[in-house]
Amino acid sequence: MEPTRHCPLFRGAFSTILPAGAIDVSDLRPLPDNQEVFCHPVTDLSLIKELLELQVHVQGEAAAWYHFEGIGGVQGARAVHVLSVQPLCLEDLSLRGCCQDAWFISGRQQVAKEDQQVAKDVPLHQALLRLPQYHTDLSLTFNQPPSHSRSLGPGNLSCPPWSLGNFEQLVTSLTLHDPNLFGPQ
């Protein structure tokens, strides 16, 4: 099994610790410049990092709700249910020097895949890191659909499903190396 690894993001402007087996989706299909997406090699789990425009009209917990519901809209969710919202301790974040506030939100969204009529409840966890000096809301999302292996071969045993602990490590280890990514400040 490939160990957890430190990975550059957004052309090296950021880095984070990714869980074992993470596959860079940009190697499989084009992605918008503001997104980094990684998928699990065996299950339907995915991790999404997005640089979004700072939404100054929402503050605190309302900002977490705003972005969580925004994901539901993008994914065509038929229903969005928030289970919990809590602030993240800035001292636990590698980005504590530039993050004004941070939130963790968990919930479920009813989403149907493009080729399916039936919507499934998909557990979703999101960390929102607010970087006002860069006019950016940084969204990190862990899609945790029910486990469905892509293949039943023995190789699948080498990469266990990711956990919330893996997601927490990704969020807390996220480090900014080059603020020029955000343009002139």
Tab-separated table of C-alpha atoms in Angstrom:
chain	number	residue	atom	x	y	z
A	1	MET	CA	0.000	0.000	0.000
A	2	GLU	CA	1.262	3.471	-0.875
A	3	PRO	CA	1.843	5.495	2.309
A	4	THR	CA	0.160	8.790	3.056
A	5	ARG	CA	2.036	11.430	1.063
A	6	HIS	CA	2.687	15.163	1.004
A	7	CYS	CA	1.285	16.504	-2.264
A	8	PRO	CA	1.628	19.849	-4.069
A	9	LEU	CA	-1.639	21.530	-5.071
A	10	PHE	CA	-2.446	24.371	-7.453
A	11	ARG	CA	0.920	24.179	-9.237
A	12	GLY	CA	2.795	24.043	-5.931
A	13	ALA	CA	1.176	27.119	-4.358
A	14	PHE	CA	-0.265	24.843	-1.640
A	15	SER	CA	0.586	21.415	-0.311
A	16	THR	CA	-1.230	18.940	1.919
A	17	ILE	CA	-1.021	15.388	3.178
A	18	LEU	CA	-3.146	13.076	1.038
A	19	PRO	CA	-4.372	9.672	2.162
A	20	ALA	CA	-2.912	6.480	0.734
A	21	GLY	CA	-3.858	5.653	-2.843
A	22	ALA	CA	-5.200	9.103	-3.799
A	23	ILE	CA	-5.505	9.412	-7.581
A	24	ASP	CA	-5.268	12.881	-9.128
A	25	VAL	CA	-8.440	13.233	-11.213
A	26	SER	CA	-6.729	15.858	-13.431
A	27	ASP	CA	-4.708	12.937	-14.839
A	28	LEU	CA	-8.033	11.429	-16.008
A	29	ARG	CA	-10.035	14.463	-17.165
A	30	PRO	CA	-9.815	18.261	-17.345
A	31	LEU	CA	-10.688	20.225	-14.199
A	32	PRO	CA	-11.289	23.947	-13.640
A	33	ASP	CA	-8.161	25.865	-12.566
A	34	ASN	CA	-9.689	26.549	-9.137
A	35	GLN	CA	-10.155	22.827	-8.325
A	36	GLU	CA	-8.025	19.889	-7.242
A	37	VAL	CA	-9.841	16.534	-7.060
A	38	PHE	CA	-8.578	13.191	-5.832
A	39	CYS	CA	-10.416	9.880	-5.890
A	40	HIS	CA	-9.916	6.628	-4.045
A	41	PRO	CA	-8.567	3.817	-6.263
A	42	VAL	CA	-11.203	1.274	-5.217
A	43	THR	CA	-14.260	3.041	-3.771
A	44	ASP	CA	-16.304	6.093	-4.816
A	45	LEU	CA	-14.711	8.292	-2.135
A	46	SER	CA	-13.364	11.648	-3.299
A	47	LEU	CA	-11.612	14.727	-1.959
A	48	ILE	CA	-12.168	18.122	-3.561
A	49	LYS	CA	-10.252	21.330	-2.914
A	50	GLU	CA	-11.687	24.527	-4.369
A	51	LEU	CA	-10.540	28.122	-4.326
A	52	LEU	CA	-13.728	30.204	-4.350
A	53	GLU	CA	-14.482	33.900	-4.279
A	54	LEU	CA	-14.840	35.187	-0.716
A	55	GLN	CA	-18.535	35.537	0.058
A	56	VAL	CA	-18.474	38.645	2.241
A	57	HIS	CA	-22.276	38.731	2.527
A	58	VAL	CA	-22.223	35.627	4.786
A	59	GLN	CA	-20.240	35.367	8.009
A	60	GLY	CA	-19.445	32.675	10.534
A	61	GLU	CA	-21.587	29.549	10.538
A	62	ALA	CA	-23.784	31.010	7.775
A	63	ALA	CA	-20.797	30.891	5.409
A	64	ALA	CA	-20.384	27.156	6.047
A	65	TRP	CA	-24.086	26.583	5.301
A	66	TYR	CA	-23.849	28.758	2.171
A	67	HIS	CA	-20.992	26.751	0.651
A	68	PHE	CA	-22.435	23.375	1.706
A	69	GLU	CA	-25.723	24.211	-0.003
A	70	GLY	CA	-23.736	25.504	-3.000
A	71	ILE	CA	-22.156	22.070	-3.427
A	72	GLY	CA	-25.621	20.566	-3.404
A	73	GLY	CA	-26.702	22.929	-6.175
A	74	VAL	CA	-23.663	22.105	-8.327
A	75	GLN	CA	-24.217	18.366	-7.844
A	76	GLY	CA	-27.933	18.661	-8.574
A	77	ALA	CA	-28.867	17.424	-5.106
A	78	ARG	CA	-32.566	16.807	-4.637
A	79	ALA	CA	-32.242	17.431	-0.901
A	80	VAL	CA	-29.528	18.777	1.412
A	81	HIS	CA	-29.499	17.902	5.135
A	82	VAL	CA	-26.983	19.461	7.510
A	83	LEU	CA	-26.213	17.255	10.517
A	84	SER	CA	-23.641	19.414	12.320
A	85	VAL	CA	-21.669	22.637	12.011
A	86	GLN	CA	-18.756	23.488	14.249
A	87	PRO	CA	-15.877	25.956	14.231
A	88	LEU	CA	-12.377	24.606	13.616
A	89	CYS	CA	-9.620	25.661	15.989
A	90	LEU	CA	-7.314	27.932	13.993
A	91	GLU	CA	-4.341	26.846	16.125
A	92	ASP	CA	-4.709	23.322	14.666
A	93	LEU	CA	-4.348	24.568	11.080
A	94	SER	CA	-1.130	25.016	9.129
A	95	LEU	CA	-2.935	27.986	7.505
A	96	ARG	CA	-3.588	29.664	10.882
A	97	GLY	CA	-1.525	32.707	9.863
A	98	CYS	CA	-3.812	33.647	6.989
A	99	CYS	CA	-7.108	31.974	7.906
A	100	GLN	CA	-9.605	34.322	9.586
A	101	ASP	CA	-12.061	31.620	10.561
A	102	ALA	CA	-12.723	27.996	9.719
A	103	TRP	CA	-15.746	25.725	9.863
A	104	PHE	CA	-16.483	22.023	9.628
A	105	ILE	CA	-19.894	20.947	8.389
A	106	SER	CA	-21.274	17.434	7.944
A	107	GLY	CA	-24.448	16.354	6.266
A	108	ARG	CA	-26.087	14.327	3.549
A	109	GLN	CA	-27.167	15.178	0.044
A	110	GLN	CA	-29.538	13.202	-2.135
A	111	VAL	CA	-27.728	12.930	-5.445
A	112	ALA	CA	-28.338	10.827	-8.555
A	113	LYS	CA	-25.414	9.983	-10.803
A	114	GLU	CA	-25.695	11.221	-14.389
A	115	ASP	CA	-26.786	7.825	-15.697
A	116	GLN	CA	-29.204	6.988	-12.845
A	117	GLN	CA	-32.718	8.080	-11.941
A	118	VAL	CA	-32.630	7.104	-8.269
A	119	ALA	CA	-30.979	9.567	-5.897
A	120	LYS	CA	-28.810	8.165	-3.112
A	121	ASP	CA	-28.024	9.707	0.249
A	122	VAL	CA	-24.356	10.692	0.115
A	123	PRO	CA	-22.574	11.656	3.343
A	124	LEU	CA	-20.542	14.794	2.783
A	125	HIS	CA	-18.068	16.625	5.012
A	126	GLN	CA	-16.736	20.083	4.250
A	127	ALA	CA	-14.126	22.319	5.808
A	128	LEU	CA	-14.373	25.998	4.941
A	129	LEU	CA	-11.251	28.086	5.482
A	130	ARG	CA	-11.791	31.824	5.013
A	131	LEU	CA	-8.818	33.794	3.668
A	132	PRO	CA	-10.098	37.397	3.423
A	133	GLN	CA	-6.697	38.963	2.668
A	134	TYR	CA	-6.708	36.872	-0.525
A	135	HIS	CA	-10.452	37.414	-1.202
A	136	THR	CA	-10.829	33.622	-1.081
A	137	ASP	CA	-12.990	30.995	0.548
A	138	LEU	CA	-11.147	27.690	0.486
A	139	SER	CA	-13.494	24.704	0.446
A	140	LEU	CA	-12.272	21.181	1.175
A	141	THR	CA	-14.868	18.466	0.658
A	142	PHE	CA	-14.890	14.765	1.472
A	143	ASN	CA	-17.571	12.862	-0.466
A	144	GLN	CA	-18.207	9.636	1.397
A	145	PRO	CA	-20.810	7.684	-0.604
A	146	PRO	CA	-21.716	4.155	0.475
A	147	SER	CA	-18.781	1.851	-0.277
A	148	HIS	CA	-18.993	0.298	-3.694
A	149	SER	CA	-15.781	-1.243	-4.962
A	150	ARG	CA	-14.933	-0.546	-8.575
A	151	SER	CA	-13.410	-3.997	-8.872
A	152	LEU	CA	-13.482	-7.094	-6.716
A	153	GLY	CA	-9.864	-8.159	-7.330
A	154	PRO	CA	-7.416	-8.930	-4.499
A	155	GLY	CA	-5.578	-5.646	-5.171
A	156	ASN	CA	-8.472	-3.794	-3.535
A	157	LEU	CA	-7.412	-5.039	-0.124
A	158	SER	CA	-4.242	-2.946	-0.312
A	159	CYS	CA	-6.046	0.409	-0.010
A	160	PRO	CA	-8.637	0.673	2.763
A	161	PRO	CA	-11.380	3.294	2.490
A	162	TRP	CA	-10.469	6.771	3.690
A	163	SER	CA	-11.769	8.021	7.020
A	164	LEU	CA	-12.700	11.320	8.609
A	165	GLY	CA	-9.261	11.141	10.248
A	166	ASN	CA	-7.670	11.191	6.777
A	167	PHE	CA	-9.798	14.219	5.886
A	168	GLU	CA	-8.860	15.989	9.124
A	169	GLN	CA	-5.166	15.421	8.353
A	170	LEU	CA	-5.664	16.853	4.849
A	171	VAL	CA	-7.365	19.970	6.282
A	172	THR	CA	-4.912	20.602	9.114
A	173	SER	CA	-1.795	19.998	6.983
A	174	LEU	CA	-2.854	22.325	4.143
A	175	THR	CA	-0.009	24.821	3.737
A	176	LEU	CA	0.311	27.937	1.569
A	177	HIS	CA	3.704	28.266	-0.140
A	178	ASP	CA	3.076	30.932	-2.775
A	179	PRO	CA	0.475	33.669	-2.170
A	180	ASN	CA	1.148	34.960	-5.708
A	181	LEU	CA	-1.440	32.367	-6.763
A	182	PHE	CA	-4.069	34.878	-5.668
A	183	GLY	CA	-2.634	37.669	-7.823
A	184	PRO	CA	-1.428	41.079	-6.608
A	185	GLN	CA	-2.752	41.984	-3.167
